[in-house]
């Protein structure tokens, strides 16, 4: 398989973790999101993903998949062990809810594209952009902190989709200096996951395009 990725992209980071958990080997195709206005905007990459975002995964049969959650569910369906969602339908819905608080609520507001828009189109100062970033992470993390019960992972003693989304978001929060002292459960889940090789190998600084 081929993964179009950028070392700092948290959406690509999620997919890297899932690939590692499933024990799948893949080739990384780096797409630089910053250089020259973003290599993701080049026609060659637009041909891969018309949305011009990473990640994109090319399957062994040559299908190109986009959107990290869709890719991860594809990996889970084609390689069921170890499962990334619990069996019980209520538990599945709860794990998906944790994942979606991150992937559908926090991340879209704090992604490179909206931050760039705040700066370039709306002329906001860096301090206002940082405040925006912190606000949405803190709001989302407050909900997550109330919802998770580390045992030691976000949903019990098996790693799930919730952990796969949480760890990259915590990485970003630390990079952007969001204070995490109010979130001991989140910090605990992150530490438990970081101890696993699948998470460790997916870290941004372990990627071939790391800077
Ligand atoms: N919802 C998408 C988000 C993908 C996304 O926004 N990727 C970012 C990096 S984390 C990106 O490629 N941004 C480049 C841009 O928008 O110019 C997913 O989960 O895959």
Tab-separated table of C-alpha atoms and ligand atoms in Angstrom:
chain	number	residue	atom	x	y	z
A	1	UNK	CA	0.000	0.000	0.000
A	2	UNK	CA	1.022	3.588	-0.542
A	3	UNK	CA	0.273	6.348	1.963
A	4	UNK	CA	0.379	9.977	0.885
A	5	UNK	CA	1.394	11.630	4.103
A	6	UNK	CA	2.969	14.676	5.725
A	7	UNK	CA	4.920	14.032	8.904
A	8	UNK	CA	3.010	16.664	10.914
A	9	UNK	CA	-0.459	15.930	9.541
A	10	UNK	CA	-2.518	14.536	12.383
A	11	UNK	CA	-4.998	12.961	9.968
A	12	UNK	CA	-2.115	11.069	8.297
A	13	UNK	CA	-0.719	10.240	11.769
A	14	UNK	CA	-4.026	8.485	12.591
A	15	UNK	CA	-3.735	6.308	9.503
A	16	UNK	CA	-0.080	5.503	10.213
A	17	UNK	CA	-1.059	4.280	13.687
A	18	UNK	CA	-3.863	2.116	12.270
A	19	UNK	CA	-1.570	0.600	9.618
A	20	UNK	CA	0.993	-0.224	12.313
A	21	UNK	CA	-1.607	-1.740	14.660
A	22	UNK	CA	-2.757	-3.989	11.818
A	23	UNK	CA	0.856	-4.948	11.080
A	24	UNK	CA	0.627	-3.705	7.500
A	25	UNK	CA	3.640	-2.485	5.562
A	26	UNK	CA	3.280	0.536	3.353
A	27	UNK	CA	5.308	2.978	1.334
A	28	UNK	CA	5.207	6.616	2.475
A	29	UNK	CA	4.823	9.191	-0.277
A	30	UNK	CA	5.589	12.546	1.376
A	31	UNK	CA	3.477	15.542	0.338
A	32	UNK	CA	4.850	18.781	1.759
A	33	UNK	CA	1.914	20.908	2.914
A	34	UNK	CA	3.875	24.131	3.458
A	35	UNK	CA	6.715	24.417	0.909
A	36	UNK	CA	5.948	26.473	-2.224
A	37	UNK	CA	2.409	27.129	-1.011
A	38	UNK	CA	1.807	23.403	-0.477
A	39	UNK	CA	2.754	20.540	-2.781
A	40	UNK	CA	-0.733	19.178	-2.119
A	41	UNK	CA	-2.017	21.938	-4.433
A	42	UNK	CA	0.000	20.649	-7.377
A	43	UNK	CA	-1.911	19.077	-10.272
A	44	UNK	CA	-0.148	15.718	-9.711
A	45	UNK	CA	-1.546	15.518	-6.197
A	46	UNK	CA	-4.945	16.913	-7.160
A	47	UNK	CA	-5.154	13.933	-9.519
A	48	UNK	CA	-4.643	11.634	-6.517
A	49	UNK	CA	-7.018	13.475	-4.165
A	50	UNK	CA	-9.239	16.199	-5.620
A	51	UNK	CA	-9.678	17.521	-2.065
A	52	UNK	CA	-5.912	18.202	-2.043
A	53	UNK	CA	-5.454	17.020	1.538
A	54	UNK	CA	-3.508	14.202	3.137
A	55	UNK	CA	-3.848	11.369	3.879
A	56	UNK	CA	-4.668	9.309	0.807
A	57	UNK	CA	-4.136	5.562	0.791
A	58	UNK	CA	-3.660	3.499	-2.338
A	59	UNK	CA	-4.873	-0.044	-1.706
A	60	UNK	CA	-3.161	-3.179	-3.061
A	61	UNK	CA	-5.792	-3.225	-5.842
A	62	UNK	CA	-4.978	0.359	-6.796
A	63	UNK	CA	-8.037	2.067	-5.281
A	64	UNK	CA	-7.329	5.480	-3.790
A	65	UNK	CA	-9.047	6.151	-0.472
A	66	UNK	CA	-9.245	9.522	1.267
A	67	UNK	CA	-10.476	10.796	4.664
A	68	UNK	CA	-8.645	9.256	7.609
A	69	UNK	CA	-11.694	7.801	9.379
A	70	UNK	CA	-12.936	6.167	6.172
A	71	UNK	CA	-9.442	4.770	5.533
A	72	UNK	CA	-9.158	3.419	9.082
A	73	UNK	CA	-12.562	1.740	8.870
A	74	UNK	CA	-11.523	0.220	5.526
A	75	UNK	CA	-8.364	-1.159	7.187
A	76	UNK	CA	-10.442	-2.513	10.066
A	77	UNK	CA	-12.896	-4.190	7.700
A	78	UNK	CA	-10.222	-5.742	5.491
A	79	UNK	CA	-7.912	-6.702	8.389
A	80	UNK	CA	-10.253	-7.383	11.327
A	81	UNK	CA	-7.580	-8.279	13.888
A	82	UNK	CA	-6.973	-6.625	16.239
A	83	UNK	CA	-10.338	-4.833	16.014
A	84	UNK	CA	-10.376	-1.053	16.319
A	85	UNK	CA	-13.994	-0.882	17.465
A	86	UNK	CA	-15.697	-2.852	20.252
A	87	UNK	CA	-18.293	-5.498	19.293
A	88	UNK	CA	-21.193	-4.107	21.305
A	89	UNK	CA	-23.196	-1.558	19.241
A	90	UNK	CA	-23.532	0.907	22.128
A	91	UNK	CA	-19.805	0.748	22.861
A	92	UNK	CA	-19.063	1.179	19.128
A	93	UNK	CA	-21.214	4.311	19.031
A	94	UNK	CA	-19.438	5.663	22.120
A	95	UNK	CA	-15.970	5.030	20.693
A	96	UNK	CA	-16.980	6.628	17.395
A	97	UNK	CA	-18.311	9.628	19.324
A	98	UNK	CA	-14.930	10.108	21.054
A	99	UNK	CA	-13.156	9.843	17.715
A	100	UNK	CA	-15.581	12.284	16.088
A	101	UNK	CA	-15.201	14.901	18.833
A	102	UNK	CA	-11.596	15.052	17.673
A	103	UNK	CA	-11.851	14.399	13.952
A	104	UNK	CA	-15.074	16.312	13.250
A	105	UNK	CA	-15.114	19.042	15.893
A	106	UNK	CA	-11.612	19.975	17.066
A	107	UNK	CA	-9.419	19.180	14.083
A	108	UNK	CA	-11.372	20.890	11.258
A	109	UNK	CA	-11.211	24.226	13.096
A	110	UNK	CA	-7.492	23.954	13.802
A	111	UNK	CA	-6.240	22.578	10.578
A	112	UNK	CA	-3.662	24.257	8.336
A	113	UNK	CA	-6.299	25.530	5.870
A	114	UNK	CA	-8.563	27.456	8.313
A	115	UNK	CA	-5.540	28.801	10.209
A	116	UNK	CA	-4.052	30.043	6.935
A	117	UNK	CA	-7.414	31.635	6.046
A	118	UNK	CA	-7.586	33.431	9.396
A	119	UNK	CA	-4.128	34.844	8.709
A	120	UNK	CA	-4.158	35.620	5.001
A	121	UNK	CA	-7.785	36.342	4.133
A	122	UNK	CA	-9.042	37.704	7.475
A	123	UNK	CA	-5.761	39.410	8.445
A	124	UNK	CA	-5.699	38.076	12.000
A	125	UNK	CA	-2.612	38.480	14.205
A	126	UNK	CA	-0.717	35.360	15.277
A	127	UNK	CA	-1.869	35.942	18.892
A	128	UNK	CA	-5.536	35.824	17.808
A	129	UNK	CA	-4.893	32.689	15.750
A	130	UNK	CA	-3.203	31.020	18.726
A	131	UNK	CA	-6.164	31.981	20.957
A	132	UNK	CA	-8.562	30.462	18.395
A	133	UNK	CA	-6.490	27.267	18.289
A	134	UNK	CA	-6.344	26.924	22.073
A	135	UNK	CA	-10.046	27.675	22.488
A	136	UNK	CA	-11.258	24.824	20.289
A	137	UNK	CA	-8.782	22.292	21.673
A	138	UNK	CA	-9.664	23.180	25.266
A	139	UNK	CA	-13.400	22.995	24.567
A	140	UNK	CA	-13.094	19.579	22.890
A	141	UNK	CA	-10.686	18.223	25.500
A	142	UNK	CA	-13.053	19.229	28.323
A	143	UNK	CA	-15.728	16.993	26.801
A	144	UNK	CA	-13.259	14.164	26.202
A	145	UNK	CA	-11.889	14.383	29.732
A	146	UNK	CA	-15.425	13.926	31.069
A	147	UNK	CA	-16.175	11.032	28.724
A	148	UNK	CA	-13.116	8.809	28.907
A	149	UNK	CA	-12.197	6.370	31.671
A	150	UNK	CA	-8.581	5.362	31.085
A	151	UNK	CA	-8.244	1.611	31.654
A	152	UNK	CA	-5.588	2.401	30.419
A	153	UNK	CA	-6.830	3.363	26.929
A	154	UNK	CA	-9.654	5.747	26.094
A	155	UNK	CA	-12.186	2.916	25.965
A	156	UNK	CA	-11.092	0.039	28.181
A	157	UNK	CA	-8.063	-2.173	27.906
A	158	UNK	CA	-7.981	-2.439	24.122
A	159	UNK	CA	-6.782	0.262	21.778
A	160	UNK	CA	-9.626	1.688	19.689
A	161	UNK	CA	-10.305	4.316	17.078
A	162	UNK	CA	-10.666	6.799	19.955
A	163	UNK	CA	-6.987	6.380	20.929
A	164	UNK	CA	-5.925	6.576	17.291
A	165	UNK	CA	-7.557	10.013	17.041
A	166	UNK	CA	-6.558	11.202	20.505
A	167	UNK	CA	-2.789	10.724	20.316
A	168	UNK	CA	-2.188	12.917	17.221
A	169	UNK	CA	-4.447	15.623	18.667
A	170	UNK	CA	-2.468	15.608	21.932
A	171	UNK	CA	0.756	15.794	19.918
A	172	UNK	CA	-0.564	18.904	18.128
A	173	UNK	CA	-1.821	20.447	21.356
A	174	UNK	CA	1.641	20.099	22.907
A	175	UNK	CA	3.326	21.513	19.808
A	176	UNK	CA	1.039	24.553	19.942
A	177	UNK	CA	1.571	24.863	23.726
A	178	UNK	CA	-2.012	24.197	24.816
A	179	UNK	CA	-1.856	23.633	28.606
A	180	UNK	CA	-2.880	20.068	29.425
A	181	UNK	CA	-2.802	20.185	33.222
A	182	UNK	CA	-6.629	20.136	33.424
A	183	UNK	CA	-6.728	16.868	31.477
A	184	UNK	CA	-5.020	14.104	33.506
A	185	UNK	CA	-7.126	11.361	31.898
A	186	UNK	CA	-6.243	12.471	28.382
A	187	UNK	CA	-2.564	12.744	29.311
A	188	UNK	CA	-2.735	9.249	30.867
A	189	UNK	CA	-4.306	7.694	27.763
A	190	UNK	CA	-1.684	9.368	25.591
A	191	UNK	CA	1.134	7.996	27.767
A	192	UNK	CA	-0.317	4.462	27.678
A	193	UNK	CA	-0.577	4.588	23.883
A	194	UNK	CA	2.884	6.096	23.380
A	195	UNK	CA	4.337	3.031	25.111
A	196	UNK	CA	3.082	0.832	22.235
A	197	UNK	CA	5.394	0.335	19.227
A	198	UNK	CA	2.527	0.936	16.741
A	199	UNK	CA	2.079	4.452	18.113
A	200	UNK	CA	5.783	5.097	18.572
A	201	UNK	CA	6.626	4.254	14.952
A	202	UNK	CA	3.831	6.528	13.696
A	203	UNK	CA	5.176	9.616	15.463
A	204	UNK	CA	5.936	12.622	13.251
A	205	UNK	CA	9.650	12.633	14.160
A	206	UNK	CA	9.955	8.980	13.067
A	207	UNK	CA	8.731	9.680	9.517
A	208	UNK	CA	10.988	9.758	6.444
A	209	UNK	CA	9.943	13.362	5.709
A	210	UNK	CA	10.445	14.597	9.303
A	211	UNK	CA	12.196	17.970	9.592
B	1	LIG	N1	-11.007	15.130	7.556
B	1	LIG	C1	-9.790	14.877	6.849
B	1	LIG	C2	-8.811	15.976	7.148
B	1	LIG	C3	-7.656	15.953	6.186
B	1	LIG	C4	-6.831	17.209	6.363
B	1	LIG	O1	-7.370	18.280	6.627
B	1	LIG	N2	-5.516	17.108	6.167
B	1	LIG	C5	-4.680	18.268	6.347
B	1	LIG	C6	-3.451	17.914	7.153
B	1	LIG	S1	-3.878	17.312	8.746
B	1	LIG	C7	-4.237	18.787	4.987
B	1	LIG	O2	-3.924	18.033	4.095
B	1	LIG	N3	-4.200	20.122	4.836
B	1	LIG	C8	-3.689	20.758	3.678
B	1	LIG	C9	-4.509	21.917	3.217
B	1	LIG	O3	-5.689	21.986	3.559
B	1	LIG	O4	-3.951	22.715	2.457
B	1	LIG	C10	-9.227	13.508	7.268
B	1	LIG	O5	-9.555	13.071	8.369
B	1	LIG	O6	-8.500	12.887	6.484
